Amino acid sequence: MPEAGSNTVASKIRNDKIPAIRARGLVKHYGNLQAVAGIDLDVSRGTIFAILGPNGAGKTTLMRLLATLTRPDAGAAAVMGYDLRAEPNKVRASIAMTGQFASLDEDLTGRENLVFLARLWGFGRQAARQRADELFAAFELTEARHRQVKDYSGGMRRRLDIAASLIVTPGVLFLDEPTTGLDPSARQRVWRMIRQLAQSGVTVLLTTQYLEEADQLAERIAVIDHGRKIAEGTSRELKAATGSGFLHVTVADPATLDRAAGVLEAQLAAPVQRNPEGARLSVMARTPEAANAALTALVSAGIALEDFAMGSPSLEEVFFALTGGVATQSEDAS
Amino acid sequence: MTEITPATLRHIERPPRPSALSNALTFGWRAVLKFRHVPEQLFDLIMTPLMFTLLFTFVFGGALAGSTRDYLQFFLPGILVQTVAFNAVYSGMGLSTDLRKGLFDRFRSLPIWPLSPFAGLIVGDMLRHLIAGAIILGIGLILGYRPEAGLPGVVAAFLLLLAIGFGIGWVFIVLGLLIRTPTTVMTLGFTVLFPVVFASNIMVQPETMPDWLRAFVDVNPISLMTTAMRGLMAGTSTPGQIALALLAPALLTAILVPVTLCLYRRA
Ligand SMILES: Nc1ncnc2c1ncn2[C@@H]1O[C@H](COP(=O)(O)OP(=O)(O)O)[C@@H](O)[C@H]1O
Ligand SMILES: [Mg+2]
């Protein structure tokens, strides 16, 4: 069976000079809408790269362009050194994509799904079964392998869907919102798997609406909105670009929240973010002195504080500062 | 705690690229598996033709042909054509569902022969046509239908039936690719099929129809197919009849296969 061994291959891939993805000016229209409006992207091999953006930002479209599922209207890109337009089949042979919605046959059992895909890749009957069983063991789905996929939980489906992308080790693994809709423990599980995949030398390009996810997993993050890339860097760089620090205050009486926001905005000349559940406000403060002055102003305005803290901005705040909008953080994102 | 074991991390190279035939057979295998897991789908397939057979034979049969027995003898080959045409609608719906669920995105991002997913659909269709056709024929035999040409005639008729199903299948593959709502595929499919099936010689001889309608019925591909089916089962068919019956399926295949490929690759 044509399985080459182990770590040497992984490290060779990681050290190769050609980037895993290089895109220039990618554009995709749907009618009048520019779903992807001229995006450049460079992803180095063996890294995890996150595309972060709200619903409708163009994340899925960008990923579908790179996975040869959709043709770009303008621009060019190479994946693992192969041009999207000139050599789409070579691109397909070196990638795997796990879409936003599980791409499994619900009527078949989990094992039949994997054996089916392994046969399509060209594994013989026996080798296909063996590979399927290895993946089931690795993803802790062995007990469920003879059940129909329609009886799987959301987390199990996700894991099976990712396993289905690993039948042949891909050069680049595309994961479109890998944890959307999962409960926290299933999400942790998927995160761990993604990290371990990257350690083995697979380049992972993932999209997410969760700032925490990008922060936790990715070495580099591109923030996109309305089809455009509005920022890119490491999580640290993005935070640094937004400002030195953030002042977080929690008011004692939620009724004073609006007034407190007004005072902070006037004092610090920066937009104030509200987190109404906790009666909490966050605002960029250029210096500790400025923060101090703002707190004093709150006290003299008669607003009682329950808590305050100075911290570096969260990715959430970075996103807010970059887009002027509110990023999704809840579970109900579609 | 979950740790990915070395099995996943082991670098697995791609095996040599499989042949187009191997890809197509793999998709066919999936179609067979689906039959094993969802045998209920047969119920949808045979209920309509079964109702038609029973209603037309016993309600209209005597009036239309003098006796229910004579009518069944006339009607059964045509109902087989109708069964195959209606079955094709269900396969278009299945395709539309697969597309919605993103299953085809995975197929499209695999380095496989681009027509192989459709080959699988067609294998599934052929199985459905054979099973549904056999059940309808079986019921016909119980009710008194007798194919004069015997077993060879029935085998030949079923081969023609598969060819018809193959050709009509592409219409619904194209519809399934174009329309992302399975129920719309069904509504549209039946809206097109009902007039074509009824304005044919399946249920009645066209002699009593007005001239304009008769002109259509005579050239309706469904009529041509039905005539050939009757001929094969009765042992009276001519090569000309069979050629006419195959004309529409051949044309549909020749035109719609490239359209299918084009639709599958674009987006
Ligand atoms: N096939 C399509 N036809 C028309 N519009 C589309 C299509 N796919 C995506 N869009 C539109 O393009 C924009 C970006 O969509 P998408 O890439 O799915 O965003 P995201 O994945 O970031 O939520 C959205 O406004 C969406 O409605
Ligand atoms: Mg999306």
XYZ file of C-alpha atoms in Angstrom, chain A residues 26 28 47 99 135 161 176 191 268 275 328:
11
model
C -9.509 37.179 -5.633
C -16.308 36.617 -6.692
C 0.488 26.616 10.114
C -17.686 22.318 4.567
C -9.719 7.011 11.514
C -16.665 14.974 8.643
C -15.386 26.009 7.276
C -9.858 22.249 18.738
C -11.449 59.117 26.072
C -21.927 44.252 26.920
C -20.938 37.385 16.808
